[in-house]
mmCIF file of C-alpha atoms in Angstrom:
data_model
loop_
_atom_site.group_PDB
_atom_site.id
_atom_site.type_symbol
_atom_site.label_atom_id
_atom_site.label_comp_id
_atom_site.label_asym_id
_atom_site.label_seq_id
_atom_site.Cartn_x
_atom_site.Cartn_y
_atom_site.Cartn_z
ATOM 1 C CA MET A 104 145.445 23.773 -30.431
ATOM 2 C CA LYS A 105 145.405 25.941 -27.379
ATOM 3 C CA ILE A 106 148.359 27.951 -28.715
ATOM 4 C CA MET A 107 146.613 28.326 -32.096
ATOM 5 C CA ARG A 108 143.376 29.644 -30.338
ATOM 6 C CA THR A 109 145.466 32.143 -28.335
ATOM 7 C CA PHE A 110 147.152 33.358 -31.488
ATOM 8 C CA LEU A 111 143.915 33.806 -33.375
ATOM 9 C CA VAL A 112 142.342 35.688 -30.457
ATOM 10 C CA THR A 113 145.379 38.065 -30.430
ATOM 11 C CA LEU A 114 145.062 38.691 -34.165
ATOM 12 C CA VAL A 115 141.469 39.514 -33.764
ATOM 13 C CA LEU A 116 142.140 42.013 -30.891
ATOM 14 C CA ILE A 117 144.844 43.683 -32.892
ATOM 15 C CA PHE A 118 142.503 43.976 -35.924
ATOM 16 C CA LEU A 119 139.787 45.590 -33.665
ATOM 17 C CA GLY A 120 142.444 48.148 -32.561
ATOM 18 C CA LEU A 121 142.422 46.978 -29.040
ATOM 19 C CA LYS A 122 145.875 45.704 -27.979
ATOM 20 C CA THR A 123 147.895 42.516 -27.638
ATOM 21 C CA LEU A 124 146.875 40.637 -24.498
ATOM 22 C CA LYS A 125 149.565 40.617 -21.867
ATOM 23 C CA GLY A 126 148.704 39.147 -18.627
ATOM 24 C CA ASP A 127 145.629 40.802 -16.931
ATOM 25 C CA ASP A 128 145.187 43.819 -19.262
ATOM 26 C CA THR A 129 141.348 43.936 -19.008
ATOM 27 C CA ILE A 130 139.061 45.128 -16.304
ATOM 28 C CA GLY A 131 135.702 43.585 -15.875
ATOM 29 C CA GLY A 132 136.203 41.825 -19.151
ATOM 30 C CA SER A 133 135.353 45.081 -21.091
ATOM 31 C CA LEU A 134 137.894 47.775 -20.745
ATOM 32 C CA PHE A 135 141.498 47.798 -21.758
ATOM 33 C CA LEU A 136 144.825 49.451 -21.117
ATOM 34 C CA ASP A 137 146.391 51.272 -24.185
ATOM 35 C CA TYR A 138 143.108 50.815 -25.949
ATOM 36 C CA TYR A 139 144.018 53.469 -28.509
ATOM 37 C CA LYS A 140 147.636 52.375 -29.024
ATOM 38 C CA GLU A 141 147.071 51.312 -32.608
ATOM 39 C CA THR A 142 144.038 53.352 -33.608
ATOM 40 C CA CYS A 143 144.899 56.773 -32.066
ATOM 41 C CA PRO A 144 148.302 56.594 -30.234
ATOM 42 C CA LEU A 145 148.406 60.252 -29.216
ATOM 43 C CA ALA A 146 144.911 60.236 -27.700
ATOM 44 C CA GLU A 147 145.918 60.447 -24.044
ATOM 45 C CA GLU A 148 148.676 63.055 -24.818
ATOM 46 C CA ILE A 149 146.100 65.302 -26.602
ATOM 47 C CA VAL A 150 143.760 65.113 -23.612
ATOM 48 C CA ALA A 151 146.504 65.781 -21.161
ATOM 49 C CA ARG A 152 147.722 68.822 -23.069
ATOM 50 C CA GLU A 153 144.298 70.399 -23.428
ATOM 51 C CA VAL A 154 143.432 69.742 -19.805
ATOM 52 C CA GLU A 155 146.607 71.361 -18.728
ATOM 53 C CA ILE A 156 145.910 74.386 -20.850
ATOM 54 C CA ALA A 157 142.398 74.647 -19.480
ATOM 55 C CA VAL A 158 143.480 74.247 -15.870
ATOM 56 C CA LEU A 159 146.244 76.927 -16.312
ATOM 57 C CA LYS A 160 143.546 79.349 -17.518
ATOM 58 C CA ASP A 161 141.072 78.438 -14.781
ATOM 59 C CA PRO A 162 142.472 76.435 -11.884
ATOM 60 C CA ARG A 163 138.916 75.585 -10.782
ATOM 61 C CA MET A 164 138.469 73.660 -13.984
ATOM 62 C CA ALA A 165 140.411 70.651 -12.580
ATOM 63 C CA ALA A 166 137.643 70.033 -9.990
ATOM 64 C CA SER A 167 135.003 70.748 -12.574
ATOM 65 C CA LEU A 168 136.237 68.065 -14.979
ATOM 66 C CA LEU A 169 136.542 65.552 -12.173
ATOM 67 C CA ARG A 170 132.974 66.281 -11.093
ATOM 68 C CA LEU A 171 131.705 65.931 -14.650
ATOM 69 C CA HIS A 172 132.960 62.465 -14.743
ATOM 70 C CA PHE A 173 131.320 61.653 -11.440
ATOM 71 C CA HIS A 174 127.958 63.103 -12.515
ATOM 72 C CA ASP A 175 128.175 61.133 -15.725
ATOM 73 C CA CYS A 176 128.980 57.712 -14.152
ATOM 74 C CA PHE A 177 126.173 57.985 -11.538
ATOM 75 C CA VAL A 178 123.441 58.255 -14.254
ATOM 76 C CA MET A 179 123.225 55.125 -16.439
ATOM 77 C CA GLY A 180 126.972 54.577 -16.129
ATOM 78 C CA CYS A 181 130.096 56.109 -17.661
ATOM 79 C CA ASP A 182 128.658 56.744 -21.081
ATOM 80 C CA ALA A 183 128.995 60.528 -21.607
ATOM 81 C CA SER A 184 125.222 60.923 -21.397
ATOM 82 C CA VAL A 185 125.815 64.039 -19.310
ATOM 83 C CA LEU A 186 127.359 65.803 -22.321
ATOM 84 C CA LEU A 187 124.179 65.581 -24.533
ATOM 85 C CA ASP A 188 122.230 68.711 -25.156
ATOM 86 C CA ASN A 189 118.498 68.927 -25.741
ATOM 87 C CA TYR A 190 117.723 67.548 -29.183
ATOM 88 C CA GLY A 191 114.661 65.733 -30.493
ATOM 89 C CA ASP A 192 113.428 63.312 -27.896
ATOM 90 C CA ILE A 193 116.504 63.809 -25.637
ATOM 91 C CA VAL A 194 116.001 65.935 -22.460
ATOM 92 C CA SER A 195 119.523 66.917 -21.404
ATOM 93 C CA GLU A 196 120.775 65.858 -17.994
ATOM 94 C CA LYS A 197 122.318 69.334 -17.813
ATOM 95 C CA LEU A 198 118.867 70.631 -16.839
ATOM 96 C CA ALA A 199 118.531 68.382 -13.856
ATOM 97 C CA VAL A 200 118.580 70.013 -10.416
ATOM 98 C CA PRO A 201 122.007 68.672 -9.365
ATOM 99 C CA ASN A 202 123.582 69.886 -12.719
ATOM 100 C CA LEU A 203 121.735 73.102 -13.657
ATOM 101 C CA ASN A 204 124.008 76.166 -13.328
ATOM 102 C CA SER A 205 126.407 73.850 -11.511
ATOM 103 C CA ILE A 206 128.435 71.450 -13.641
ATOM 104 C CA ARG A 207 130.909 72.979 -16.103
ATOM 105 C CA GLY A 208 133.744 72.160 -18.344
ATOM 106 C CA PHE A 209 131.674 71.288 -21.514
ATOM 107 C CA GLU A 210 133.658 73.603 -23.648
ATOM 108 C CA VAL A 211 137.028 72.033 -22.621
ATOM 109 C CA ILE A 212 135.608 68.588 -23.681
ATOM 110 C CA ASP A 213 134.310 70.095 -26.940
ATOM 111 C CA LYS A 214 137.799 71.349 -27.791
ATOM 112 C CA ILE A 215 139.455 68.007 -26.935
ATOM 113 C CA LYS A 216 136.841 66.168 -29.075
ATOM 114 C CA TYR A 217 137.421 68.518 -32.019
ATOM 115 C CA ILE A 218 141.163 67.905 -31.924
ATOM 116 C CA LEU A 219 140.752 64.127 -31.636
ATOM 117 C CA GLU A 220 138.313 64.062 -34.524
ATOM 118 C CA GLU A 221 140.809 65.814 -36.686
ATOM 119 C CA ALA A 222 143.553 63.325 -35.588
ATOM 120 C CA CYS A 223 141.536 60.124 -35.466
ATOM 121 C CA PRO A 224 137.947 60.413 -36.767
ATOM 122 C CA TYR A 225 135.154 58.416 -35.062
ATOM 123 C CA THR A 226 137.711 56.729 -32.838
ATOM 124 C CA VAL A 227 137.982 58.147 -29.297
ATOM 125 C CA SER A 228 134.643 58.185 -27.288
ATOM 126 C CA CYS A 229 133.437 61.158 -25.331
ATOM 127 C CA ALA A 230 133.139 58.824 -22.311
ATOM 128 C CA ASP A 231 136.837 57.944 -22.486
ATOM 129 C CA ILE A 232 137.655 61.637 -22.767
ATOM 130 C CA LEU A 233 135.872 62.336 -19.566
ATOM 131 C CA THR A 234 137.689 59.442 -17.888
ATOM 132 C CA ILE A 235 141.164 60.572 -19.056
ATOM 133 C CA ALA A 236 140.393 64.242 -18.252
ATOM 134 C CA ALA A 237 139.340 63.456 -14.677
ATOM 135 C CA ARG A 238 142.578 61.552 -14.039
ATOM 136 C CA ASP A 239 144.718 64.325 -15.496
ATOM 137 C CA SER A 240 142.859 66.993 -13.522
ATOM 138 C CA VAL A 241 143.678 65.256 -10.287
ATOM 139 C CA ALA A 242 147.303 64.828 -11.229
ATOM 140 C CA LEU A 243 147.630 68.454 -12.220
ATOM 141 C CA ARG A 244 146.579 69.649 -8.727
ATOM 142 C CA GLY A 245 149.094 67.438 -6.973
ATOM 143 C CA GLY A 246 147.003 64.228 -6.602
ATOM 144 C CA PRO A 247 147.679 60.719 -7.657
ATOM 145 C CA ARG A 248 147.972 59.515 -11.272
ATOM 146 C CA TRP A 249 146.599 56.148 -12.339
ATOM 147 C CA GLU A 250 146.394 54.009 -15.489
ATOM 148 C CA VAL A 251 143.037 54.516 -17.153
ATOM 149 C CA TRP A 252 141.109 51.609 -18.637
ATOM 150 C CA LEU A 253 139.621 52.620 -21.927
ATOM 151 C CA GLY A 254 137.198 51.340 -24.592
ATOM 152 C CA ARG A 255 133.918 52.956 -23.450
ATOM 153 C CA ARG A 256 131.396 53.911 -26.092
ATOM 154 C CA ASP A 257 128.817 56.809 -25.996
ATOM 155 C CA SER A 258 125.219 56.616 -25.030
ATOM 156 C CA LEU A 259 122.552 57.194 -27.545
ATOM 157 C CA LYS A 260 120.277 58.785 -24.921
ATOM 158 C CA ALA A 261 120.280 60.859 -21.713
ATOM 159 C CA SER A 262 118.319 60.503 -18.545
ATOM 160 C CA PHE A 263 116.993 63.678 -17.065
ATOM 161 C CA ALA A 264 115.116 61.667 -14.468
ATOM 162 C CA GLY A 265 118.111 59.601 -13.542
ATOM 163 C CA ALA A 266 120.235 62.699 -13.098
ATOM 164 C CA ASN A 267 117.558 63.994 -10.600
ATOM 165 C CA GLN A 268 117.333 60.573 -8.780
ATOM 166 C CA PHE A 269 120.868 59.112 -8.512
ATOM 167 C CA ILE A 270 123.328 61.904 -8.076
ATOM 168 C CA PRO A 271 123.961 62.381 -4.290
ATOM 169 C CA ALA A 272 122.760 65.666 -2.873
ATOM 170 C CA PRO A 273 124.985 67.976 -0.745
ATOM 171 C CA ASN A 274 122.684 67.571 2.243
ATOM 172 C CA PHE A 275 122.508 63.799 2.164
ATOM 173 C CA THR A 276 122.783 61.865 5.479
ATOM 174 C CA LEU A 277 125.402 59.166 5.778
ATOM 175 C CA GLN A 278 122.824 56.431 5.274
ATOM 176 C CA ALA A 279 121.589 58.078 2.224
ATOM 177 C CA LEU A 280 125.074 58.376 0.811
ATOM 178 C CA ILE A 281 125.777 54.730 1.558
ATOM 179 C CA ALA A 282 122.591 53.675 -0.320
ATOM 180 C CA SER A 283 123.376 55.967 -3.250
ATOM 181 C CA PHE A 284 126.802 54.496 -3.752
ATOM 182 C CA LYS A 285 125.539 50.985 -3.185
ATOM 183 C CA GLN A 286 123.139 51.503 -6.086
ATOM 184 C CA GLN A 287 126.163 52.057 -8.320
ATOM 185 C CA GLY A 288 128.083 48.998 -7.112
ATOM 186 C CA LEU A 289 130.275 51.063 -4.803
ATOM 187 C CA ASP A 290 130.897 50.256 -1.112
ATOM 188 C CA ILE A 291 131.498 52.339 1.972
ATOM 189 C CA GLY A 292 135.306 52.373 1.326
ATOM 190 C CA ASP A 293 134.615 53.850 -2.156
ATOM 191 C CA LEU A 294 132.289 56.497 -0.604
ATOM 192 C CA ILE A 295 134.936 57.704 1.796
ATOM 193 C CA ALA A 296 137.754 57.692 -0.701
ATOM 194 C CA LEU A 297 135.817 59.358 -3.455
ATOM 195 C CA SER A 298 134.485 61.935 -0.967
ATOM 196 C CA GLY A 299 138.068 63.071 -0.784
ATOM 197 C CA SER A 300 137.662 64.713 -4.261
ATOM 198 C CA HIS A 301 136.181 67.592 -2.138
ATOM 199 C CA THR A 302 139.778 68.541 -1.436
ATOM 200 C CA VAL A 303 139.545 70.681 -4.567
ATOM 201 C CA GLY A 304 136.827 72.835 -6.050
ATOM 202 C CA LYS A 305 134.082 75.182 -4.895
ATOM 203 C CA ALA A 306 130.402 74.881 -3.974
ATOM 204 C CA ARG A 307 127.601 77.378 -4.391
ATOM 205 C CA CYS A 308 125.879 78.962 -1.356
ATOM 206 C CA THR A 309 122.690 77.044 -2.275
ATOM 207 C CA SER A 310 124.568 73.841 -1.696
ATOM 208 C CA PHE A 311 125.763 74.529 1.798
ATOM 209 C CA ARG A 312 123.171 76.919 3.210
ATOM 210 C CA GLN A 313 121.240 74.174 5.019
ATOM 211 C CA ARG A 314 124.508 72.979 6.571
ATOM 212 C CA VAL A 315 125.115 76.476 8.011
ATOM 213 C CA TYR A 316 121.695 77.442 9.329
ATOM 214 C CA GLN A 317 120.296 74.095 10.394
ATOM 215 C CA LEU A 318 122.798 73.159 13.133
ATOM 216 C CA SER A 319 123.633 69.485 13.792
ATOM 217 C CA LEU A 320 123.516 67.961 17.283
ATOM 218 C CA GLN A 321 127.221 68.408 17.542
ATOM 219 C CA GLU A 322 126.965 72.107 16.682
ATOM 220 C CA GLU A 323 124.028 72.642 19.069
ATOM 221 C CA HIS A 324 126.082 71.242 21.872
ATOM 222 C CA ASP A 325 129.261 73.159 20.987
ATOM 223 C CA VAL A 326 130.387 73.664 24.522
ATOM 224 C CA TYR A 327 133.904 74.778 23.619
ATOM 225 C CA ARG A 328 132.597 76.777 20.656
ATOM 226 C CA LYS A 329 135.048 75.191 18.306
ATOM 227 C CA TYR A 330 132.720 75.280 15.342
ATOM 228 C CA LYS A 331 131.532 78.949 15.895
ATOM 229 C CA THR A 332 134.361 80.675 13.947
ATOM 230 C CA PHE A 333 133.883 78.483 10.912
ATOM 231 C CA ARG A 334 130.085 78.942 10.976
ATOM 232 C CA ARG A 335 130.634 82.709 11.066
ATOM 233 C CA ILE A 336 132.854 82.534 8.060
ATOM 234 C CA LEU A 337 130.282 80.565 6.163
ATOM 235 C CA ARG A 338 127.426 82.816 7.104
ATOM 236 C CA SER A 339 129.376 85.825 5.920
ATOM 237 C CA ILE A 340 129.664 84.049 2.532
ATOM 238 C CA CYS A 341 126.192 82.609 2.393
ATOM 239 C CA PRO A 342 123.335 84.589 4.013
ATOM 240 C CA SER A 343 120.071 82.865 5.016
ATOM 241 C CA SER A 344 118.542 84.014 1.755
ATOM 242 C CA GLY A 345 119.952 85.414 -1.526
ATOM 243 C CA ARG A 346 123.423 85.131 -3.048
ATOM 244 C CA ASP A 347 122.632 81.586 -4.106
ATOM 245 C CA ASN A 348 125.579 81.438 -6.572
ATOM 246 C CA GLN A 349 128.195 82.797 -4.180
ATOM 247 C CA LEU A 350 131.145 80.296 -4.074
ATOM 248 C CA ALA A 351 133.116 78.945 -1.183
ATOM 249 C CA PRO A 352 136.025 76.456 -1.318
ATOM 250 C CA LEU A 353 135.231 72.913 -0.346
ATOM 251 C CA ASP A 354 138.580 72.857 1.483
ATOM 252 C CA PHE A 355 139.417 76.220 3.110
ATOM 253 C CA ALA A 356 142.910 75.015 4.117
ATOM 254 C CA THR A 357 144.371 74.025 0.728
ATOM 255 C CA PRO A 358 141.709 74.844 -1.857
ATOM 256 C CA ALA A 359 143.814 74.565 -4.951
ATOM 257 C CA ARG A 360 145.688 71.412 -4.080
ATOM 258 C CA PHE A 361 144.587 67.778 -4.213
ATOM 259 C CA ASP A 362 145.806 66.403 -0.852
ATOM 260 C CA ASN A 363 144.386 64.771 2.277
ATOM 261 C CA HIS A 364 143.431 67.999 4.089
ATOM 262 C CA TYR A 365 139.776 67.409 3.404
ATOM 263 C CA PHE A 366 139.844 64.540 5.983
ATOM 264 C CA ILE A 367 141.657 66.713 8.477
ATOM 265 C CA ASN A 368 138.759 69.220 7.976
ATOM 266 C CA LEU A 369 136.136 66.719 8.769
ATOM 267 C CA LEU A 370 137.754 65.854 11.978
ATOM 268 C CA GLU A 371 137.746 69.563 12.948
ATOM 269 C CA GLY A 372 134.060 69.874 11.909
ATOM 270 C CA LYS A 373 135.113 72.069 8.964
ATOM 271 C CA GLY A 374 133.422 70.157 6.090
ATOM 272 C CA LEU A 375 131.654 72.642 3.794
ATOM 273 C CA LEU A 376 128.705 70.466 2.841
ATOM 274 C CA GLY A 377 126.261 68.701 5.086
ATOM 275 C CA SER A 378 127.094 65.443 3.352
ATOM 276 C CA ASP A 379 130.781 65.941 4.192
ATOM 277 C CA ASN A 380 130.249 66.273 7.886
ATOM 278 C CA ALA A 381 127.829 63.395 7.853
ATOM 279 C CA LEU A 382 130.745 61.114 7.316
ATOM 280 C CA VAL A 383 131.952 61.694 10.856
ATOM 281 C CA TRP A 384 129.023 63.102 12.737
ATOM 282 C CA GLU A 385 126.529 60.342 11.852
ATOM 283 C CA ASP A 386 128.889 57.299 12.053
ATOM 284 C CA ASP A 387 127.546 55.444 15.066
ATOM 285 C CA GLU A 388 129.657 52.320 14.218
ATOM 286 C CA GLY A 389 132.882 54.175 13.946
ATOM 287 C CA GLU A 390 133.964 52.428 10.747
ATOM 288 C CA VAL A 391 133.871 55.556 8.650
ATOM 289 C CA VAL A 392 135.545 57.793 11.236
ATOM 290 C CA GLN A 393 138.390 55.209 11.560
ATOM 291 C CA GLN A 394 138.999 55.473 7.837
ATOM 292 C CA VAL A 395 138.792 59.200 7.863
ATOM 293 C CA TRP A 396 141.464 59.210 10.564
ATOM 294 C CA ALA A 397 143.571 56.879 8.430
ATOM 295 C CA TYR A 398 143.415 59.221 5.383
ATOM 296 C CA ALA A 399 144.009 62.289 7.559
ATOM 297 C CA THR A 400 147.250 60.864 8.877
ATOM 298 C CA ASN A 401 148.385 59.088 5.711
ATOM 299 C CA GLN A 402 148.062 60.958 2.449
ATOM 300 C CA GLU A 403 149.633 58.112 0.398
ATOM 301 C CA LEU A 404 147.062 55.683 1.629
ATOM 302 C CA PHE A 405 144.302 58.082 0.587
ATOM 303 C CA PHE A 406 145.882 58.567 -2.857
ATOM 304 C CA GLU A 407 146.056 54.810 -3.347
ATOM 305 C CA SER A 408 142.441 54.204 -2.257
ATOM 306 C CA PHE A 409 141.192 57.182 -4.334
ATOM 307 C CA ALA A 410 142.959 55.932 -7.534
ATOM 308 C CA ASN A 411 141.489 52.458 -6.995
ATOM 309 C CA SER A 412 137.944 53.715 -6.366
ATOM 310 C CA MET A 413 138.118 56.046 -9.455
ATOM 311 C CA VAL A 414 139.022 53.020 -11.606
ATOM 312 C CA LYS A 415 136.155 51.110 -10.043
ATOM 313 C CA MET A 416 133.693 54.015 -10.558
ATOM 314 C CA GLY A 417 134.893 54.447 -14.162
ATOM 315 C CA ASN A 418 133.635 50.923 -14.922
ATOM 316 C CA ILE A 419 129.965 51.526 -13.888
ATOM 317 C CA ASN A 420 127.678 50.131 -16.616
ATOM 318 C CA VAL A 421 130.050 50.959 -19.515
ATOM 319 C CA LEU A 422 129.095 50.476 -23.124
ATOM 320 C CA THR A 423 131.507 48.440 -25.106
ATOM 321 C CA GLY A 424 131.837 46.524 -28.322
ATOM 322 C CA VAL A 425 128.947 47.343 -30.617
ATOM 323 C CA GLU A 426 126.881 49.098 -27.828
ATOM 324 C CA GLY A 427 126.252 52.784 -28.164
ATOM 325 C CA GLU A 428 128.416 54.717 -30.727
ATOM 326 C CA ILE A 429 131.504 56.945 -31.003
ATOM 327 C CA ARG A 430 129.982 60.410 -31.263
ATOM 328 C CA LYS A 431 131.485 62.898 -33.584
ATOM 329 C CA ASN A 432 130.207 65.732 -31.521
ATOM 330 C CA CYS A 433 129.854 65.062 -27.751
ATOM 331 C CA ARG A 434 126.736 67.209 -27.497
ATOM 332 C CA PHE A 435 124.634 65.227 -30.000
ATOM 333 C CA VAL A 436 124.237 61.699 -31.123
ATOM 334 C CA ASN A 437 125.387 61.024 -34.640
#
């Protein structure tokens, strides 16, 4: 009887286009490996190709697509709500303070979705596209590659208020960061590992001005003036007023490569954002600093932790089964 039940369950999963169960092939009882194996077998290859083309045209796009996934997952979960435009009763998350004139990459997702709709109509969700694109973006810049768990469905709504409330700000204190990640079911280890995404990409002057002109206790007592040169560089890029959209790399050492240099920067007081330096300057217990040292001296350890935390983040409040929908156009509900 037990064998018969297992056989029937397997048949149902195949019929639904999921996959034959082999060992532990689900995460959180909701997402699956090779989810599109039967229904859209080239889905991941299509995403990978288009992401590679986009990053070759604009290297910064890798960081942008990674950030897009992050900003999506922290608001109602990984449900592609961040991609929705204003329409009807929907107020777009794109207009929220953390996103306005900041997040980018929507056209890349649009193109991927168009190609996937031609190949496999109403099959691959926008939420899964964001997840795959984030993984491929990291790998393209020299970072780790991990297996993505798929089967997300797309939200029928957006949360403008949630985007303003839940996305961590660039001037957050360590305690505020810990609390923000805890709200999403992520712990301090996830916070440290995922902060390593700042090894690529750029930030606007408005995001790091406070860090430059409101000195921390460490900088005020900079007896050996080891932070002075870096502050001078940042002030030349970002004056005390104006030039809000001027960009600076989050990692001045290896700005185009996904590596562990972000953590080396932190130990040298060269984090671009206030929230970056908070990881080491506000850690009274020493737990965070210890982990920063570990990643600064062991890139493979960082890569492994980052991949694990990305999988964990990608499972935040996902919609599966009959929840939500598979959008035809990522910008609008069907």
